Each structure stands twice: as structure tokens, then as C-alpha cells.
Short mmCIF file of C-alpha atoms and ligand atoms in Angstrom, two decimals:
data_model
loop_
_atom_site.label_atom_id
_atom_site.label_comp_id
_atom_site.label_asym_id
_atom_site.label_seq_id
_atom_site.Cartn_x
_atom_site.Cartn_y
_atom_site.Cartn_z
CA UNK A 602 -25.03 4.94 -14.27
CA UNK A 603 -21.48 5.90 -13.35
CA UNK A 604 -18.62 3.42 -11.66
CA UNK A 605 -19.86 4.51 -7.91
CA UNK A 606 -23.06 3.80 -8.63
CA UNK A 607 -23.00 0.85 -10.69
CA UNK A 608 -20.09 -0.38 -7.77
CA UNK A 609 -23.41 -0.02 -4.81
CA UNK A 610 -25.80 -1.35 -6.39
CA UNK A 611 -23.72 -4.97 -6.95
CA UNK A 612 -22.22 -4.59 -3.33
CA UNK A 613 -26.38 -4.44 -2.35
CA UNK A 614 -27.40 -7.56 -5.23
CA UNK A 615 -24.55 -9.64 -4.43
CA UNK A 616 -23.69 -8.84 -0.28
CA UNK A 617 -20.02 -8.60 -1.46
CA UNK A 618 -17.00 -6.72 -1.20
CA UNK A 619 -14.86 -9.49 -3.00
CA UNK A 620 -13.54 -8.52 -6.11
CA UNK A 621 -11.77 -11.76 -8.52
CA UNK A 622 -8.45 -10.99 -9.72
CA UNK A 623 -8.48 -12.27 -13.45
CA UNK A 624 -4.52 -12.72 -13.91
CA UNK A 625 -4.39 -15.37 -16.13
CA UNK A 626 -0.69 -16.94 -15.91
CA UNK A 627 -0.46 -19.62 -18.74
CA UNK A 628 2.14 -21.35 -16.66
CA UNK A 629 -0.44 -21.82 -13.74
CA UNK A 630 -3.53 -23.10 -15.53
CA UNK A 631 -4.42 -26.50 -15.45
CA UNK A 632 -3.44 -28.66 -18.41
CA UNK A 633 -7.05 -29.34 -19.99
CA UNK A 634 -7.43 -25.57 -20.50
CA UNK A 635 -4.04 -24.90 -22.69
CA UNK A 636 -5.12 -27.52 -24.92
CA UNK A 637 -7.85 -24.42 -26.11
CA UNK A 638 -7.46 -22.39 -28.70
CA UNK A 639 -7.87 -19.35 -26.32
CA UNK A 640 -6.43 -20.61 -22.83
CA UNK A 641 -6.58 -17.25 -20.97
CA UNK A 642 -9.99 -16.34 -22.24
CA UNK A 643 -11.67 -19.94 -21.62
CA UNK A 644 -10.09 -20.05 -18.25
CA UNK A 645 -11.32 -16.67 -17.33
CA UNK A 646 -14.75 -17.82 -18.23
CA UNK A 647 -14.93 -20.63 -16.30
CA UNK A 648 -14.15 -18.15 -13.34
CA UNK A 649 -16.38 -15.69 -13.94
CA UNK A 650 -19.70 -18.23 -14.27
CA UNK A 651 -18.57 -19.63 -10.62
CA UNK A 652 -18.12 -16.17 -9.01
CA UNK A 653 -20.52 -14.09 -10.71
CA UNK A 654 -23.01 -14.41 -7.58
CA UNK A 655 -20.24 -13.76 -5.24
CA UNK A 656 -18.36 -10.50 -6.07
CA UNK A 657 -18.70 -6.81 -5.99
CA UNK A 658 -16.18 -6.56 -9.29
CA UNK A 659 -13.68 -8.16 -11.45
CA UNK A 660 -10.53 -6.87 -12.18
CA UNK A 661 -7.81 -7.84 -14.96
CA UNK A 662 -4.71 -7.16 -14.79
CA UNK A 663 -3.13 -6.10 -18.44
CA UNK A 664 0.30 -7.26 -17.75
CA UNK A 665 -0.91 -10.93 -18.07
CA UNK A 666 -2.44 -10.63 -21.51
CA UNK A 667 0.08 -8.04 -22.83
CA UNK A 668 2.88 -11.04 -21.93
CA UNK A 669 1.13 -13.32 -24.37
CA UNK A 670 0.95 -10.41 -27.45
CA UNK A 671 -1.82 -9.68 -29.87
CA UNK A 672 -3.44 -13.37 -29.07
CA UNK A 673 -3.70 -12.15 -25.32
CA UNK A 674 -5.00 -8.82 -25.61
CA UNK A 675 -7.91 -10.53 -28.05
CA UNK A 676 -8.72 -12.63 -24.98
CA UNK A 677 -8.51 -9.83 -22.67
CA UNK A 678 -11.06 -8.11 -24.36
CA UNK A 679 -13.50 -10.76 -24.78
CA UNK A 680 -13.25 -11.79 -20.91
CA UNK A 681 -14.62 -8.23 -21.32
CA UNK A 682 -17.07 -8.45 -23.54
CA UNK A 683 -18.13 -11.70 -22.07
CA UNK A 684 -18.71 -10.09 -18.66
CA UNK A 685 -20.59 -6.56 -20.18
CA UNK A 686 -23.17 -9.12 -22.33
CA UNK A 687 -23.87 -12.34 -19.53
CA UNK A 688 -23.40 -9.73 -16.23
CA UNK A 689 -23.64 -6.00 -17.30
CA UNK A 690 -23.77 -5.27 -13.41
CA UNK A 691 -20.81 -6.23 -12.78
CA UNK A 692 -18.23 -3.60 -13.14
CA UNK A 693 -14.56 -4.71 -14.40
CA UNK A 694 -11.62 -3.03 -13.64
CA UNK A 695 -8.23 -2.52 -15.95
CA UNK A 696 -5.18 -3.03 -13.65
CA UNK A 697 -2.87 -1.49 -16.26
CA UNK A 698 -1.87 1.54 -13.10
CA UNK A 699 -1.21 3.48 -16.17
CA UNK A 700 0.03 7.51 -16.72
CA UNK A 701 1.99 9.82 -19.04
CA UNK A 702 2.07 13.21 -19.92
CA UNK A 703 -1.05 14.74 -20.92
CA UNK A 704 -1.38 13.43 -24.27
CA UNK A 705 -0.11 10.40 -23.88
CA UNK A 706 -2.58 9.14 -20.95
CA UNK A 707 -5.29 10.49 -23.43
CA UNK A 708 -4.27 7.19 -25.54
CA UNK A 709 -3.81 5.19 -22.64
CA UNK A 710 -7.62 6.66 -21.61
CA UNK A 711 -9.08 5.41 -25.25
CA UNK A 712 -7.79 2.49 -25.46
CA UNK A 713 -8.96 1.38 -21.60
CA UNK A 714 -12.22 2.77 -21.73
CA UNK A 715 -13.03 3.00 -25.99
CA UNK A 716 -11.25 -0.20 -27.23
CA UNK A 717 -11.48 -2.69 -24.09
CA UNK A 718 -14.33 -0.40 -22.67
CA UNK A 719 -14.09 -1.21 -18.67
CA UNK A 720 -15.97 0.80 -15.61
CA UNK A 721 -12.73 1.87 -13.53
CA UNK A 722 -8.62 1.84 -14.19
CA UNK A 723 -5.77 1.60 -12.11
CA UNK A 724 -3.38 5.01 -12.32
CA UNK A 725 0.30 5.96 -11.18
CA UNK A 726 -0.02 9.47 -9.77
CA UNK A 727 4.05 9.57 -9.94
CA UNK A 728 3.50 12.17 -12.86
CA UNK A 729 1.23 14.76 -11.40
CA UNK A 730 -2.27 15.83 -12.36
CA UNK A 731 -2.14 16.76 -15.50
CA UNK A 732 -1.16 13.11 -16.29
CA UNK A 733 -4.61 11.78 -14.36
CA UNK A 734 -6.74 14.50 -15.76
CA UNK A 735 -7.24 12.54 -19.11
CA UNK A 736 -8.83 9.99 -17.12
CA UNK A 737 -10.30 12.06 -14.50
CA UNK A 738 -12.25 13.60 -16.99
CA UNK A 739 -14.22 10.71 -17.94
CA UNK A 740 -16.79 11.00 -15.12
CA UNK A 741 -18.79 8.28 -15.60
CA UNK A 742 -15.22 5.79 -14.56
CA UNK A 743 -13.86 4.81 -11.67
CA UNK A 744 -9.91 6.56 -11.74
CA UNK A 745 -8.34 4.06 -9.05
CA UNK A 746 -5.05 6.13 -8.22
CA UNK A 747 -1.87 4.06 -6.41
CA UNK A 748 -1.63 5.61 -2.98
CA UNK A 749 0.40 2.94 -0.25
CA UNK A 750 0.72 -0.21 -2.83
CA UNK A 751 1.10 -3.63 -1.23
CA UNK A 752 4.30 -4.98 -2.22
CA UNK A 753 7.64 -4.74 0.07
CA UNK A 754 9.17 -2.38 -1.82
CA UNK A 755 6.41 0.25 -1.03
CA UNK A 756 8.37 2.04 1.23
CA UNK A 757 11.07 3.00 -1.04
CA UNK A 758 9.35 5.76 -1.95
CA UNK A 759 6.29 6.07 -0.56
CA UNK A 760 7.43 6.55 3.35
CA UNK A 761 9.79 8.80 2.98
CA UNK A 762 8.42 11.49 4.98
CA UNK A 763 8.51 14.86 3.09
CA UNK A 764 10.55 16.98 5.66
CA UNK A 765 12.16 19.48 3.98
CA UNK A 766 10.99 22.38 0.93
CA UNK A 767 12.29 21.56 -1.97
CA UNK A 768 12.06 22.24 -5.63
CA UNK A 769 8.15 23.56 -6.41
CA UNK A 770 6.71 21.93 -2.98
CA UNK A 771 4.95 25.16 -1.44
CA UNK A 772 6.03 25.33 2.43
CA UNK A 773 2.92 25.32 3.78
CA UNK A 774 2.56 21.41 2.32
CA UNK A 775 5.73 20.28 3.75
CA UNK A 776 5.57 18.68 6.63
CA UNK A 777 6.86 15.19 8.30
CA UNK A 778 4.28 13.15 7.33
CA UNK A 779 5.22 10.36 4.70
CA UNK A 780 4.37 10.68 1.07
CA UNK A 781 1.70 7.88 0.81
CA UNK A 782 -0.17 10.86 2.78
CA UNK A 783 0.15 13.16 1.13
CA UNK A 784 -0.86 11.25 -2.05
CA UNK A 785 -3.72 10.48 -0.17
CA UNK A 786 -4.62 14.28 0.62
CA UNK A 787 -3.96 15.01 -2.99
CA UNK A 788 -6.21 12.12 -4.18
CA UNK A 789 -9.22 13.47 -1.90
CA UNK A 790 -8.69 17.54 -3.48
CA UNK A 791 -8.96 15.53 -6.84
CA UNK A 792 -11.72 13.87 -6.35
CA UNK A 793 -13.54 16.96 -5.86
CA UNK A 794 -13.55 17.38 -9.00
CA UNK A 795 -15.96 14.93 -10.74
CA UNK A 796 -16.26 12.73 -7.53
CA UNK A 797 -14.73 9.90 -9.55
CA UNK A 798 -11.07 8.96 -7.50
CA UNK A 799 -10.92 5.68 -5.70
CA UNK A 800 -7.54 4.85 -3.78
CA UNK A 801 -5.31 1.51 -4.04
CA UNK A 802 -3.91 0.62 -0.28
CA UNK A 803 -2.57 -2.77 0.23
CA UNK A 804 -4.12 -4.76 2.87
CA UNK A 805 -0.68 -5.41 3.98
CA UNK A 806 -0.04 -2.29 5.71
CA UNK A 807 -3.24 -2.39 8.16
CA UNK A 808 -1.76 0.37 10.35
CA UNK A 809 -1.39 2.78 6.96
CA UNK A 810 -4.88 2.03 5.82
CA UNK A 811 -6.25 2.79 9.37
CA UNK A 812 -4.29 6.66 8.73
CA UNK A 813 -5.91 7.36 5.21
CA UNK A 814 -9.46 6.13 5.82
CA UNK A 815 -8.79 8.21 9.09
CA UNK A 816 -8.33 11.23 6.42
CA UNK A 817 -11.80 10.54 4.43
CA UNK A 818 -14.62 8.67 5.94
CA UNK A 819 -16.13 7.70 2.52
CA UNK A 820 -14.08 7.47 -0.49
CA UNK A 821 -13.64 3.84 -1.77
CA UNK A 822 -10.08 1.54 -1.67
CA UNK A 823 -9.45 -0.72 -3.76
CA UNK A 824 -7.36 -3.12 -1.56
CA UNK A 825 -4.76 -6.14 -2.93
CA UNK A 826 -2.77 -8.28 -0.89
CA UNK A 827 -4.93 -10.69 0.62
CA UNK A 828 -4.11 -14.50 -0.01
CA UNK A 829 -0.71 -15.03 -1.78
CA UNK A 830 0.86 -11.71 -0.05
CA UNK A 831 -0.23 -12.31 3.13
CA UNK A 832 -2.48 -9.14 3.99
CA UNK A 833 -4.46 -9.25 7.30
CA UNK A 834 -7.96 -9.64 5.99
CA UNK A 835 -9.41 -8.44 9.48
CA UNK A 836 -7.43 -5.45 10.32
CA UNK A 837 -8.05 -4.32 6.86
CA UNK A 838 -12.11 -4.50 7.24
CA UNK A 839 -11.78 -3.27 10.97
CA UNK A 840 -9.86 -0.68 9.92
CA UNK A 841 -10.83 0.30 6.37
CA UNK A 842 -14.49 0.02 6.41
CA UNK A 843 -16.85 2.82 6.44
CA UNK A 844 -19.55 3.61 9.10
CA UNK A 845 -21.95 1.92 6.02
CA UNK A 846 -19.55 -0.97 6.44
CA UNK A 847 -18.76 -0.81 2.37
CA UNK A 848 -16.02 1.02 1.04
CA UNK A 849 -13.49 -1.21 0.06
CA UNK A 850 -13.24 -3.66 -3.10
CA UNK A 851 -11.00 -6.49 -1.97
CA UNK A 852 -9.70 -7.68 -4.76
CA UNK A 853 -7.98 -11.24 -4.44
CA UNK A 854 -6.65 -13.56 -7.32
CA UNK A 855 -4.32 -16.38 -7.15
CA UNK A 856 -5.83 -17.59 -3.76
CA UNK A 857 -8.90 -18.00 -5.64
CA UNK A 858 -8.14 -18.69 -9.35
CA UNK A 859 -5.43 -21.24 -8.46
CA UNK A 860 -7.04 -22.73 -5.69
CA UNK A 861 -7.01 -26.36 -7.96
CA UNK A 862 -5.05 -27.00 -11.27
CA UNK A 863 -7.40 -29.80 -12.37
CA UNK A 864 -10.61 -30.13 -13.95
CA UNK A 865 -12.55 -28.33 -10.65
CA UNK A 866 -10.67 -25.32 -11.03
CA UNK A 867 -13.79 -23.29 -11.45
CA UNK A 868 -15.10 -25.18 -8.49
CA UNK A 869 -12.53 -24.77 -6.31
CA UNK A 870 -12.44 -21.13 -6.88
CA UNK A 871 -16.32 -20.69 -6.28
CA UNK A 872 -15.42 -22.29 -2.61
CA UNK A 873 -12.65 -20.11 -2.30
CA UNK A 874 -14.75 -16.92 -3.32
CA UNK A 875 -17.84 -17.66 -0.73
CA UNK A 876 -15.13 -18.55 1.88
CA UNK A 877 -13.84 -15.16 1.85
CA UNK A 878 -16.98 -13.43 1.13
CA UNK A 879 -18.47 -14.67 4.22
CA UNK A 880 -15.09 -14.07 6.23
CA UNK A 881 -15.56 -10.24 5.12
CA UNK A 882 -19.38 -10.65 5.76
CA UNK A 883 -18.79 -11.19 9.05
CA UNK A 884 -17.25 -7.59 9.77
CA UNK A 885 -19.97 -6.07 7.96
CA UNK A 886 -22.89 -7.81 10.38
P1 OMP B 1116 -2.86 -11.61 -5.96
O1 OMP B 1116 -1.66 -11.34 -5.14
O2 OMP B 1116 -2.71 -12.81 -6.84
O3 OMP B 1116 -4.12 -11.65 -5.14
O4 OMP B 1116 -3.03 -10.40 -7.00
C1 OMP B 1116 -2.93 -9.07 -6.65
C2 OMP B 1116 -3.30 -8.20 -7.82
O5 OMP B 1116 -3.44 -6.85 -7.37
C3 OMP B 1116 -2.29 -8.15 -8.94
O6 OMP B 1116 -2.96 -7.94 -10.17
C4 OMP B 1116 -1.44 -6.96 -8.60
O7 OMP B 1116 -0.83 -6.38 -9.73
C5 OMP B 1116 -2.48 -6.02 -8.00
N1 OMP B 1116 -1.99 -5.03 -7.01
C6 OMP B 1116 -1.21 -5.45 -5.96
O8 OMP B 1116 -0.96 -6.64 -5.75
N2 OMP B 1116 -0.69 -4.51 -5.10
C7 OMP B 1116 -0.96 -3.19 -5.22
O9 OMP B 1116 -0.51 -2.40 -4.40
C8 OMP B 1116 -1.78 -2.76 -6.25
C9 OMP B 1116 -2.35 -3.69 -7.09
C10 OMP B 1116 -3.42 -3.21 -7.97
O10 OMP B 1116 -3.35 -2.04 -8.38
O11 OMP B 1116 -4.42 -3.88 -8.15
#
């Protein structure tokens, strides 16, 4: 079963389009859990047994278990390994939004999908095809590719509107539309491929997300932004949802993994989770 598929069938068993971030910060988690011999791991857990019923994915982001070395990476595989062996139908995502040269995102390619073993990754299309390709190629995973991200700083580069012909940019693609579209139109040709490309679009720029679903009817975003960065949750589903009313993983994670710092952490995030799964519901009814 490949990422798409696998990606359905838990939006059908669980109703959901919620994804859980899992970005363990080990100065946000509550004191009982850093008394453990594996904080980020235990804490993770704890998470995942709440949600489990509630979302459509998990996804971890590498940056918080690279911060805490060789100990953190160990963790961040067995949050893995936990989730493949209690709920193998839940897909889990590597936020790493990884890319090199050609050989170089081969290693980057082995060690997400060989060594931690995930369903989909996060990618930087900054470097061109050939610098996706060694992840494109694995057809079975979900290649998540940045296209309008949802921090401020997103428009540095990504609205610049490509006016004029320069360097190796053929004429007939330049035009005055900004770069986050043309990224876009680039990440539809590739996923023509092996049918494999999913887009990131923060859920802070509503009016952007309305312009590249506009440009593909079907393909699936992965969205960030809601909860701590302040995304509109229902301009993104009124305007990013397909006619199916799926198409969109929404991933959220402090505003559900820090929603309490005591011992009903886990608790609190479970009420957290169904809040918003329900919210999103709603625009799917
Ligand atoms: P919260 O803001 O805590 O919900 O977390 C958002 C998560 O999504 C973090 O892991 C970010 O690195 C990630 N993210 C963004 O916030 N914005 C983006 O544009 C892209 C991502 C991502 O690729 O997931």
C-alpha cells in the first residue's frame, strides 16, 4: 500500500484530517516526564495512545531530536517504531524538508525511509529536480515538497513575482505570477511522474492556498500554521478542500501537545485533538 493510499484509508477509519505534530521541546514538557530516562520518546507516547483514534497522520519534526544528539535521534526512531508496531495505519511523516545534490539527497532518502523508515518526508525544492528525484523515486512515499511555507518570512522569496528572463528560465515560463506558483506548477508536472508529490501551504496565507488548489483539484497539502501561528482554520478548509472534502493533512502541534504541562498532558491533548477534529468535521458535512 503506498503513502496515498495508506493516507485514505485512515482519513475513512478515523473521520480525520488532523495530523499531531510530535515536536518534542525538552524545555516545554512537564516536569514528571524529564525525570525518564527517555523524555522525548515517553512523552511522545503518551500522545500518540490519546490521539491515535483522532488523526489522519503523525508527523515529527527532526530538528527536535537532532537538538538533543544521538540520545534524541534513538527516541525519534522508536516514537517510530512504536507507532509502525501498536498503529501500522497510521502513516508518520519526517519533517526534516530535506535536499542536496543528487547524491547527497540519496543519503538523506536512506536514512528517512531505510534507517527511521517513515511513509512521507518533507523536501526543499530550492535545488531543482534532480535534488527531489532521489526521493521521488521511491514510489511507494509520500515526497511532501515546500511550496508557500507558513512563517512571515515566506515572502522573501517566495512572492517575488518572476517578471523578467533570466539566467536558464525559458521565456515562455516567465511571467508575473509569484514564485510560490510556479513551484506549485512545477510540483504538479512532477507528480506526474510516480503520482507521489504532496504540497506544504501554510494555513496562514488562506488567499494563496485558495490560488494553488485553484491550479489542481486533487493533489494533497500538507498544511501547518494552525494554533500557535495563528492560521485561519476555516478559510483554509473552505478554501483548500477538495470536491471529496479530503485533501489536506492539517498538521497542528504545540496547540495540542502543550495544551497542559502537568500530569494530564496526554489528556489535555486528546481534548484538544477531538476539538479540532470536529471543528474541521464540520466543513466536511
Ligand atoms: P506548530 O506551530 O507547533 O503547530 O508546528 C508547526 C510544525 O509544522 C513545525 O514542525 C514546523 O516546522 C512545521 N511547518 C511549519 O510550521 N510551516 C511550514 O510552512 C512548513 C512546516 C512543515 O513542513 O511541516
Amino acid at each position: 500500500m503506498n503513502f496515498q493510499q495508506k493516507l485514505q484509508e485512515i482519513v475513512k477509519k478515523n473521520n480525520s484530517l488532523l495530523c499531531v505534530g510530535l515536536d518534542p521541546d525538552l524545555s516545554k514538557l512537564p516536569p514528571h516526564i524529564l525525570k525518564l530516562d527517555e523524555p522525548l520518546f515517553e512523552f511522545n507516547k503518551a500522545i500518540i495512545d490519546e490521539t491515535k483514534d483522532l488523526v489522519c497522520a503523525f508527523k515529527a519534526n527532526s530538528a527536535f531530536y537532532e537538538a538533543e544528539g544521538v540520545r534524541g535521534i534513538e527516541q525519534l526512531k522508536k516514537t517510530i517504531q512504536y507507532v509502525q508496531k501498536q498503529y501500522p495505519e497510521i502513516p508518520v511523516i519526517l519533517d526534516a524538508k530535506r535536499a542536496d545534490i543528487g547524491n547527497t539527497s540519496e543519503q538523506y532518502a536512506k536514512y528517512a525511509f531505510y534507517f527511521l523508515g517513515v511513509d512521507a518526508i518533507t523536501v526543499n525544492p530550492y535545488l531543482g529536480f534532480d535534488s527531489i528525484e532521489p526521493f521521488l523515486k521511491r514510489k511507494d512515499k509520500g515526497i511532501i515538497i515546500l511550496c508557500k511555507t507558513s512563517n512571515p518570512g515566506s515572502s522573501d522569496f517566495q512572492d517575488i513575482h518572476l517578471g523578467g528572463v533570466s539566467g536558464r528560465i525559458p521565456r515562455e515560463i516567465s511571467s508575473p505570477e509569484p514564485l510560490y506558483m510556479f513551484v506549485a506548477k512545477k510540483n504538479i508536472e512532477w507528480n506526474t511522474i510516480y503520482g507521489n508529490c504532496l504540497m506544504v501551504v501554510g494555513a496562514t496565507y488562506p488567499e494563496e492556498l485558495k490560488k494553488i488548489r485553484e491550479l489542481t483539484p486533487d493533489m494533497t497539502f500538507l498544511v501547518p500554521g494552525i494554533g500557535s501561528q495563528g492560521g485561519n482554520l476555516e478559510q483554509t478548509l473552505k478554501f483548500g478542500l477538495t470536491e471529496e472534502k479530503s485533501g489536506l493533512i492539517i498538521n497542528v502541534g504545540r496547540a495540542i501537545i502543550y495544551a497542559s504541562n502537568g500530569n494530564d498532558f496526554s489528556q489535555k491533548a486528546k481534548e484538544e485533538a477531538i476539538k479540532l477534529r470536529d471543528l474541521i468535521n464540520q466543513f466536511r458535512n
